[in-house]
Amino acid sequence: MPRTLFGRLLLHSVAVLAVFLAVAGMAGSRFVDRWETERVGRDLEGVAWAAAPRLVELAGGALQAEVRRLAERTGLRVTVIRADGVVLADSHRDPATMENHAGRPEVREALAGRVGHAVRRSASIGEPLVYVAVPATPVVRVARSLASVAALQRELRKRLGIAAILGFGVAFGLAAVFSRNTARRLRRMTEFATRAGAGDLEAPLAVGGADELADLERALGGLRDALREELRLLRAERARLHSLLDHLPDGILVLGRDGRIRMANPAARRILRLGHPAEDRTGAEALRHPDLLAALARCQADPAHPPDPVAVTWPDPPCRLLARFVPHPDEEGGAGVLVVLRDVTRQHELERMRRDFVANLAHELRTPLTAIRGAAETLPEALDEDPGAAARFLESIRRNARRLEALLQDVAELARIEAGAAPLRPERVDARAPVRTVVEMFSAEAERAGVDLAAEVPPDPVEASIDPEKLESILINLVQNAVRYTPAGGRARVRLEARDDRLVYRVEDTGIGIPPSEIPRVTERFYRVDPGRSRATGGTGLGLAIVKHLTELMGGALRIEPLHPQGTRVTVTVPRDAAAPAAP
């Protein structure tokens, strides 16, 4: 059996052609035999009818002589048979020696009044003959040997054989051309399908003709176009997914059922300190923390009941992580796990600050309220017994009431700023004005405290588009701290430096200073470096928090740094044009 498609097609075509020619040859041979036999029968019938009128008038030797002359002239065998089957004359034998012919089929037909036909081997002469008997009285029968018919058939078969060979050759050539063309088109479609399966969807595929193969070619072309469009959509979707995962702040870790990492986005690699690629590691190697490993094991053991989110403190880089474990089928249909890691350090810190704020606010309110309550309860007795003590109690009530008022004002202002209820209202003003206003505002307090307070500003006007009210609030809080935390004999300076696109305000003092380790937290609400001293000076603990939020609202930057040997410098940089961001 040939192994190539062309060979199989050609073999099948040749086999079909051979069977067809064999069947056609056999059918043709039978048709020729029947046709030739019928033709001979018609000729014999004509001879018999032509000879019958003369033969029925003769008898005896004259009849036998006439029969022989007729046979010599026509080449046929002629027999005259009486109604009882006795042979009266025969051209090839002595009638006296011949058996009764009443039982011959053609004779029975003639005696019945019909022309009788028969083909059989003659018992008298031992040859196959065609017999025709006509219903005359007596019956006239003529016969002809089939030897001539056989010779004709042999010649016809010879010619049919030659024609069959020629036809077979032509058909073989046509079958070869058809098979080769069909095999070539099928091979072309196979190559196209192979290339398409390998991802080459730009491979050309010619469509020829209007047959079934052309329909298949068109169908393959349509399938190629549909696959190309589907692949384009899949690639676009994959690109969008990769872009989303690459820019997602949450870490995404996909684990297979074997526990190995199938995918890790940049955030997960950054949080877990994974190398690139991370796919050569296991989930246990990446997660490391005992609580995370326990949650992972529970999710793998019981995917129908995933564990609750797990919050852990991650050591490197230091952060607070919230991890979710979600069952996820892998590419083989197994029970994989999707791990979502969210850095909640900021939220955790904000929650801590909120708790601290509530606790500190309660504490800050409790202290003056306790003092006011105590003074108020003692005041009635003091009014009668010690008027001087009563005056001190009244002063204590006034002082703590002012402290409460200042605290509530600062809390309200901070809340307004954070809620966005304090929008910027820029004006075209001289940027030196807020410095001079604030220094003048605190000059008397600084003089009483023995602090040298002064403003250092450029000699010429500094035109700027700023919100003077908010800038004054910033400077009020900074100068107030500088005066309160600078001991007698110290100094405080408020400076302005004008640059092309920004304004730099600096408040420097020679006070108690801020330890470098405390600087990151001093802008938190109610945070105090020295709580006892801060309360003694009347501070609310909200000043630097207000400064920070107002500076950010103005698009500026805040910097706090210690001075050597003591003191603090606070730098506030804001845009000279309120619509432009400040440079650091």
XYZ file of C-alpha atoms in Angstrom:
584
model
C 0.000 0.000 0.000
C 1.553 3.344 -0.985
C 2.361 5.628 1.944
C 1.808 8.919 0.141
C -1.606 10.431 -0.437
C -0.843 10.777 -4.151
C 0.005 7.071 -4.397
C -3.144 6.016 -2.556
C -5.367 8.260 -4.666
C -3.757 6.976 -7.857
C -4.042 3.346 -6.744
C -7.696 3.778 -5.851
C -8.384 5.511 -9.167
C -6.633 2.728 -11.109
C -8.512 0.051 -9.168
C -11.855 1.710 -9.867
C -10.908 2.148 -13.525
C -9.843 -1.504 -13.843
C -13.074 -2.750 -12.287
C -15.058 -0.461 -14.552
C -13.246 -1.660 -17.675
C -13.651 -5.314 -16.652
C -17.365 -4.925 -16.029
C -17.774 -2.889 -19.213
C -15.849 -5.498 -21.220
C -17.934 -8.356 -19.885
C -21.166 -6.483 -20.455
C -20.040 -5.461 -23.942
C -19.057 -9.009 -24.824
C -22.421 -10.349 -23.701
C -24.214 -7.610 -25.590
C -22.255 -8.377 -28.780
C -22.946 -12.096 -28.408
C -26.655 -11.503 -28.013
C -26.793 -8.933 -30.785
C -24.866 -11.096 -33.255
C -26.944 -14.150 -32.434
C -30.162 -12.198 -32.989
C -28.833 -10.830 -36.291
C -27.910 -14.308 -37.517
C -31.363 -15.500 -36.461
C -33.024 -12.775 -38.500
C -30.898 -13.662 -41.556
C -31.708 -17.352 -41.187
C -35.414 -16.600 -40.859
C -35.307 -14.682 -44.129
C -33.529 -17.526 -45.926
C -35.995 -20.090 -44.539
C -39.048 -18.154 -45.651
C -37.513 -17.578 -49.081
C -36.740 -21.293 -49.574
C -39.940 -22.727 -48.081
C -42.301 -22.291 -51.105
C -40.044 -24.280 -53.377
C -39.064 -26.945 -50.880
C -42.636 -27.827 -49.848
C -43.462 -28.745 -53.477
C -40.634 -31.286 -53.770
C -40.266 -34.736 -52.355
C -37.862 -37.653 -52.297
C -34.618 -37.333 -54.191
C -35.586 -34.030 -55.748
C -36.102 -32.546 -52.301
C -32.758 -33.876 -51.065
C -30.961 -32.508 -54.113
C -32.570 -29.084 -53.776
C -31.648 -28.956 -50.089
C -28.007 -29.705 -50.898
C -27.900 -27.096 -53.680
C -29.392 -24.480 -51.317
C -26.843 -25.354 -48.625
C -23.954 -25.082 -51.052
C -25.224 -21.728 -52.285
C -25.837 -20.180 -48.817
C -23.333 -22.052 -46.676
C -26.129 -23.011 -44.310
C -27.454 -26.307 -43.091
C -30.982 -26.905 -44.393
C -33.388 -29.484 -42.986
C -36.988 -30.322 -44.024
C -39.053 -31.989 -41.275
C -42.466 -33.564 -41.541
C -45.231 -32.721 -39.088
C -44.587 -35.942 -37.138
C -40.884 -35.023 -36.655
C -39.474 -37.301 -39.362
C -36.607 -35.684 -41.259
C -37.468 -35.618 -45.002
C -34.226 -33.998 -46.204
C -30.969 -32.615 -44.705
C -28.090 -30.887 -46.405
C -25.358 -32.445 -44.265
C -26.583 -35.985 -43.433
C -28.645 -38.848 -44.737
C -32.208 -38.250 -43.535
C -32.757 -41.955 -43.054
C -30.099 -42.077 -40.341
C -31.343 -39.047 -38.422
C -33.501 -39.305 -35.298
C -36.967 -37.843 -34.984
C -36.884 -34.044 -34.553
C -40.339 -33.543 -33.113
C -38.807 -32.795 -29.697
C -36.466 -30.050 -30.900
C -37.506 -26.674 -29.406
C -37.466 -24.774 -32.663
C -39.452 -27.566 -34.391
C -42.097 -27.558 -31.650
C -42.481 -23.812 -32.066
C -42.835 -24.149 -35.862
C -45.376 -26.976 -35.560
C -47.304 -24.690 -33.199
C -47.464 -22.073 -35.950
C -44.669 -19.783 -34.702
C -41.139 -19.161 -35.926
C -38.843 -21.210 -33.711
C -35.354 -20.100 -32.606
C -32.716 -22.084 -30.727
C -28.971 -22.060 -30.071
C -27.324 -25.367 -29.114
C -24.693 -27.866 -29.969
C -25.935 -30.110 -32.736
C -26.139 -33.779 -31.739
C -25.910 -34.704 -35.405
C -22.742 -32.827 -36.389
C -21.331 -31.956 -32.941
C -21.059 -28.132 -33.462
C -22.859 -25.187 -31.833
C -25.496 -23.926 -34.243
C -28.173 -21.275 -34.464
C -31.468 -22.867 -35.563
C -34.492 -21.142 -37.128
C -37.601 -23.123 -38.115
C -40.520 -21.543 -39.997
C -44.092 -22.894 -39.767
C -44.413 -24.302 -43.325
C -45.764 -27.720 -44.332
C -43.452 -29.472 -43.994
C -41.306 -27.421 -41.559
C -38.261 -25.796 -43.119
C -35.327 -25.350 -40.736
C -32.058 -23.598 -41.496
C -29.008 -23.478 -39.224
C -25.686 -21.770 -39.164
C -22.560 -22.622 -37.261
C -21.486 -20.142 -34.519
C -17.852 -20.532 -35.522
C -18.079 -17.397 -37.643
C -19.830 -15.620 -34.812
C -17.039 -16.676 -32.428
C -14.425 -15.351 -34.865
C -16.304 -12.075 -35.049
C -16.493 -11.961 -31.272
C -12.780 -12.616 -30.972
C -12.065 -9.771 -33.351
C -14.468 -7.541 -31.480
C -12.905 -8.476 -28.139
C -9.489 -7.737 -29.581
C -10.593 -4.309 -30.690
C -12.341 -3.730 -27.366
C -9.147 -4.766 -25.588
C -7.073 -2.333 -27.627
C -9.621 0.403 -26.974
C -9.637 -0.514 -23.277
C -5.852 -0.330 -23.099
C -5.817 3.032 -24.839
C -8.678 4.250 -22.665
C -6.948 2.898 -19.574
C -3.787 4.772 -20.490
C -5.657 8.020 -21.035
C -7.708 7.486 -17.883
C -4.561 6.586 -15.937
C -2.943 9.828 -17.034
C -6.023 11.835 -16.129
C -6.242 10.014 -12.787
C -2.572 10.739 -12.149
C -3.070 14.433 -12.916
C -6.201 14.580 -10.769
C -4.578 12.647 -7.928
C -1.449 14.784 -8.028
C -3.506 17.989 -8.071
C -5.723 16.750 -5.232
C -2.705 15.582 -3.221
C -0.959 18.905 -3.835
C -3.974 20.876 -2.630
C -4.423 18.641 0.410
C -0.706 18.896 1.169
C -0.953 22.680 0.863
C -3.889 22.697 3.273
C -1.983 20.408 5.651
C 1.027 22.727 5.610
C -1.281 25.698 6.165
C -2.992 23.998 9.116
C 0.403 23.024 10.574
C 1.712 26.596 10.331
C -1.530 27.975 11.745
C -1.314 25.496 14.617
C 2.226 26.721 15.286
C 0.931 30.295 15.537
C 1.675 31.530 11.985
C -1.734 32.914 11.059
C -0.350 35.000 8.189
C 0.358 31.949 6.002
C -1.329 32.306 2.559
C -3.830 29.745 1.272
C -4.909 29.949 -2.368
C -8.460 28.902 -3.229
C -8.872 27.251 -6.630
C -12.003 26.083 -8.388
C -15.479 25.536 -7.039
C -15.279 21.927 -5.864
C -15.452 20.475 -2.354
C -11.722 21.043 -1.820
C -12.218 24.708 -2.661
C -14.996 24.810 -0.051
C -12.577 23.263 2.434
C -9.893 25.800 1.477
C -12.341 28.653 1.982
C -13.433 27.153 5.305
C -9.800 26.896 6.444
C -9.191 30.478 5.358
C -12.238 31.617 7.300
C -11.078 29.620 10.318
C -7.646 31.242 10.002
C -9.209 34.713 9.933
C -11.428 33.909 12.927
C -8.457 32.516 14.859
C -6.381 35.557 13.961
C -9.081 37.899 15.259
C -9.574 35.776 18.372
C -5.831 35.696 18.955
C -5.668 39.472 18.502
C -8.383 39.919 21.094
C -6.674 37.457 23.437
C -3.345 39.249 23.056
C -4.998 42.598 23.701
C -6.763 41.167 26.745
C -3.514 39.616 27.946
C -1.687 42.911 27.446
C -4.377 44.729 29.421
C -4.205 42.102 32.156
C -0.407 42.299 32.305
C -0.555 46.084 32.362
C -3.098 45.933 35.174
C -1.047 43.422 37.145
C 2.187 45.326 36.524
C 0.712 48.581 37.827
C -1.410 47.095 40.572
C -0.162 48.197 44.001
C -1.269 44.886 45.492
C 1.012 41.893 45.179
C -0.482 39.018 43.155
C 0.955 35.523 43.531
C -0.502 32.577 41.574
C 0.423 29.121 42.862
C -0.192 25.815 41.083
C -1.470 22.683 42.771
C 2.148 21.632 43.296
C 2.685 24.791 45.337
C 5.093 26.355 42.847
C 4.763 29.948 41.684
C 3.090 30.269 38.289
C 3.051 34.075 38.213
C 4.143 36.968 40.410
C 3.518 40.603 39.524
C 6.128 43.329 40.207
C 4.441 44.368 43.466
C 4.620 40.795 44.801
C 8.268 40.480 43.766
C 9.024 43.791 45.488
C 7.159 42.976 48.707
C 8.475 39.416 49.003
C 11.978 40.213 47.692
C 11.625 37.625 44.936
C 14.133 37.374 42.134
C 13.120 37.605 38.501
C 11.845 35.262 37.317
C 10.115 34.039 40.466
C 8.607 30.964 38.807
C 11.460 28.704 39.954
C 10.427 29.017 43.608
C 7.668 27.585 45.762
C 4.982 29.527 47.573
C 6.397 28.418 50.939
C 9.819 29.835 50.016
C 8.258 33.156 49.003
C 5.815 33.683 51.882
C 8.066 32.512 54.767
C 5.957 33.983 57.584
C 4.419 31.247 59.814
C 0.934 32.806 59.783
C 0.966 33.078 55.985
C 2.197 29.507 55.584
C -0.543 28.244 57.906
C -3.224 30.110 55.933
C -1.797 28.766 52.660
C -1.911 25.202 54.001
C -5.554 25.635 55.078
C -6.542 26.971 51.663
C -4.807 24.087 49.883
C -6.333 21.494 52.216
C -9.897 22.846 52.048
C -10.483 25.016 48.949
C -14.223 25.149 49.660
C -13.588 27.098 52.878
C -10.734 29.560 52.287
C -9.201 31.187 55.360
C -9.981 34.715 56.499
C -7.558 37.498 55.529
C -4.343 37.363 57.542
C -2.567 40.522 58.756
C 1.142 40.168 59.539
C 4.121 42.400 60.144
C 6.596 41.773 57.339
C 10.256 42.176 58.273
C 11.919 43.024 54.958
C 10.973 45.574 53.805
C 9.312 46.566 57.077
C 5.595 46.879 56.454
C 2.195 45.667 57.496
C 0.694 43.123 55.089
C -2.878 41.948 54.652
C -2.913 38.614 52.787
C -5.919 36.941 51.175
C -5.850 33.324 49.990
C -8.355 32.429 47.261
C -8.732 28.975 45.622
C -7.833 29.228 41.971
C -7.758 26.430 39.344
C -4.383 26.163 37.648
C -3.791 25.546 33.940
C -4.242 21.789 34.453
C -7.511 22.167 36.337
C -5.898 21.453 39.700
C -6.539 23.277 42.971
C -4.158 26.231 42.859
C -4.152 29.270 45.127
C -4.314 32.991 44.341
C -2.532 35.070 46.988
C -3.301 38.806 47.190
C -0.847 40.837 49.274
C -1.810 44.366 50.232
C 0.554 46.774 51.938
C -1.646 48.286 54.657
C 1.192 50.049 56.426
C -0.305 53.452 55.674
C -3.796 52.385 56.748
C -2.356 50.750 59.859
C -0.441 53.905 60.666
C -3.518 56.068 60.058
C -5.545 53.836 62.332
C -2.866 54.120 64.995
C -2.835 57.887 64.551
C -6.630 57.975 64.807
C -6.561 56.010 68.047
C -3.779 58.207 69.370
C -5.682 61.319 68.291
C -8.840 60.252 70.109
C -6.887 59.277 73.216
C -4.795 62.451 73.155
C -7.809 64.663 72.505
C -9.628 63.091 75.433
C -6.548 63.593 77.588
C -6.035 67.176 76.422
C -9.670 67.997 77.150
C -9.664 66.222 80.489
C -6.730 68.208 81.896
C -8.197 71.734 81.613
C -11.692 70.497 82.395
C -10.433 68.880 85.588
C -8.682 72.108 86.544
C -11.800 74.163 85.794
C -14.022 71.779 87.742
C -11.704 71.745 90.731
C -11.443 75.535 90.789
C -15.190 75.945 90.333
C -15.977 73.557 93.193
C -13.524 75.287 95.559
C -14.401 78.837 94.529
C -17.564 79.267 96.711
C -15.661 78.481 99.900
C -12.706 80.663 98.877
C -14.985 83.635 98.256
C -15.956 83.639 101.947
C -12.700 82.573 103.561
C -9.847 83.691 101.261
C -10.576 86.323 98.596
C -6.976 86.043 97.318
C -7.366 82.301 96.693
C -10.672 82.986 94.984
C -8.916 85.318 92.573
C -6.353 82.617 91.814
C -9.145 80.093 91.181
C -10.849 82.510 88.804
C -7.577 83.051 86.932
C -7.127 79.269 86.698
C -10.617 78.938 85.261
C -9.943 81.687 82.701
C -6.533 80.236 81.771
C -7.866 76.697 81.251
C -10.898 78.017 79.396
C -8.559 79.836 76.996
C -6.576 76.615 76.654
C -9.768 74.712 75.828
C -10.763 77.377 73.330
C -7.354 77.271 71.616
C -7.448 73.477 71.527
C -10.914 73.365 70.001
C -10.006 76.058 67.478
C -6.948 74.090 66.377
C -8.948 70.860 66.129
C -11.652 72.618 64.110
C -9.110 74.237 61.787
C -7.299 70.945 61.242
C -10.606 69.208 60.492
C -11.551 71.928 57.992
C -8.208 71.608 56.218
C -8.383 67.807 56.002
C -12.010 67.928 54.831
C -11.124 70.321 52.002
C -13.301 73.041 53.540
C -10.435 75.545 53.547
C -9.837 76.289 49.838
C -6.975 78.462 48.682
C -7.771 82.116 48.055
C -4.663 83.476 46.349
C -4.085 87.219 46.181
C -1.451 89.368 44.546
C 0.437 90.646 47.615
C 3.881 91.462 48.924
C 5.230 88.162 50.302
C 7.050 90.073 53.054
C 3.763 91.208 54.654
C 2.878 87.913 56.465
C 6.364 87.795 58.010
C 6.143 91.318 59.366
C 2.575 90.833 60.616
C 3.385 87.668 62.570
C 6.629 89.033 64.041
C 4.781 92.129 65.203
C 2.008 89.920 66.642
C 4.464 87.997 68.868
C 6.916 90.783 69.641
C 5.354 91.581 73.031
C 5.241 87.889 74.067
C 8.856 87.440 72.921
C 9.939 90.487 74.891
C 8.275 89.144 78.051
C 9.994 85.779 77.517
C 13.376 87.426 76.934
C 13.622 86.108 73.364
C 15.166 88.194 70.596
C 12.551 87.914 67.781
C 13.261 89.581 64.436
C 12.288 89.386 60.750
C 14.850 89.196 57.944
C 13.265 89.927 54.580
C 14.480 91.332 51.252
C 14.629 95.141 51.113
C 12.496 95.347 47.972
C 8.862 94.212 47.635
C 8.382 90.534 46.714
C 5.333 90.258 44.459
C 3.619 86.868 44.667
C 0.245 85.208 44.180
C -0.356 83.491 47.530
C -3.043 82.957 50.165
C -1.842 85.403 52.851
C -4.270 84.134 55.501
C -3.039 80.538 55.327
C 0.577 81.647 55.132
C 0.032 83.722 58.283
C -1.460 80.642 60.017
C 1.681 78.671 59.140
C 3.989 81.401 60.444
C 1.870 81.960 63.591
C 2.258 78.305 64.609
C 5.982 78.250 63.831
C 6.803 81.574 65.544
C 4.645 80.663 68.538
C 6.644 77.437 68.990
C 9.935 79.290 68.517
C 9.071 81.848 71.231
C 7.619 79.300 73.665
C 10.445 76.756 73.443
C 13.352 79.208 73.403
C 14.729 80.074 76.854
C 15.377 83.656 77.944
C 18.406 85.135 76.229
C 17.795 83.120 73.085
C 16.781 84.382 69.693
C 14.296 83.565 66.946
C 14.496 84.649 63.315
C 11.854 84.631 60.581
C 13.455 84.813 57.123
C 12.122 85.101 53.601
C 14.087 84.140 50.504
C 12.535 84.956 47.146
C 13.460 82.794 44.177
C 12.257 82.802 40.598
C 9.362 80.393 41.050
C 9.070 79.915 44.810
C 9.163 81.493 48.202
C 11.227 80.031 51.033
C 10.187 80.921 54.603
C 12.498 79.852 57.424
C 11.883 80.069 61.172
C 15.040 79.450 63.209
C 15.473 79.490 66.974
C 18.045 78.630 69.596
C 15.560 76.789 71.750
C 15.566 73.299 73.236
C 15.559 71.742 69.767
C 14.087 68.477 68.486
C 16.044 65.200 68.580
C 16.582 63.873 65.013
C 14.814 60.627 65.915
C 11.645 62.555 66.809
C 11.473 64.714 63.685
C 9.434 62.189 61.571
C 6.639 62.237 64.192
C 6.468 65.865 65.302
C 3.822 66.666 62.657
C 1.440 64.069 64.094
C -1.557 65.322 66.043
C -0.853 65.877 69.758
C 2.672 64.517 69.449
C 5.044 66.293 71.826
C 8.761 65.844 72.264
C 8.427 66.922 75.930
C 4.738 66.552 76.928
C 5.137 68.184 80.345
C 6.934 71.257 79.026
C 4.519 71.576 76.112
C 1.470 71.701 78.363
C 3.237 74.114 80.695
C 3.773 76.519 77.804
C 0.140 76.190 76.708
C 0.752 74.265 73.504
C -2.034 72.109 72.045
C 0.184 69.656 70.173
C -1.586 70.460 66.882
C 0.505 73.355 65.597
C 2.948 71.433 63.404
C 0.148 69.176 62.144
C -1.687 72.305 60.964
C 1.536 73.640 59.396
C 2.055 70.394 57.512
C -1.492 70.260 56.114
C -1.565 73.937 55.136
C 1.819 73.634 53.410
C 0.614 70.622 51.414
C -2.635 72.450 50.607
C -0.581 75.298 49.117
C 1.438 72.820 47.053
C 4.531 73.392 49.159
C 7.076 71.368 51.095
C 7.937 71.290 54.807
C 11.367 70.519 56.202
C 12.385 70.360 59.901
C 16.029 70.053 60.929
C 18.009 70.496 64.155
C 20.646 73.226 64.467
C 24.052 72.901 66.115
C 24.689 73.258 69.009
C 20.978 73.710 69.739
C 17.834 74.997 68.169
C 15.580 74.152 65.270
C 15.098 75.327 61.691
C 11.726 74.895 59.998
C 11.644 75.603 56.243
C 8.404 76.093 54.329
C 8.712 76.304 50.546
C 5.624 77.380 48.581
C 5.050 78.310 44.930
C 5.397 81.966 44.104
C 2.407 81.478 41.852
C -0.356 79.637 43.728
C -1.226 77.653 40.566
C 2.281 76.132 40.241
C 3.803 73.343 42.415
C 6.741 74.203 44.607
C 10.165 72.718 44.077
C 11.641 70.874 47.047
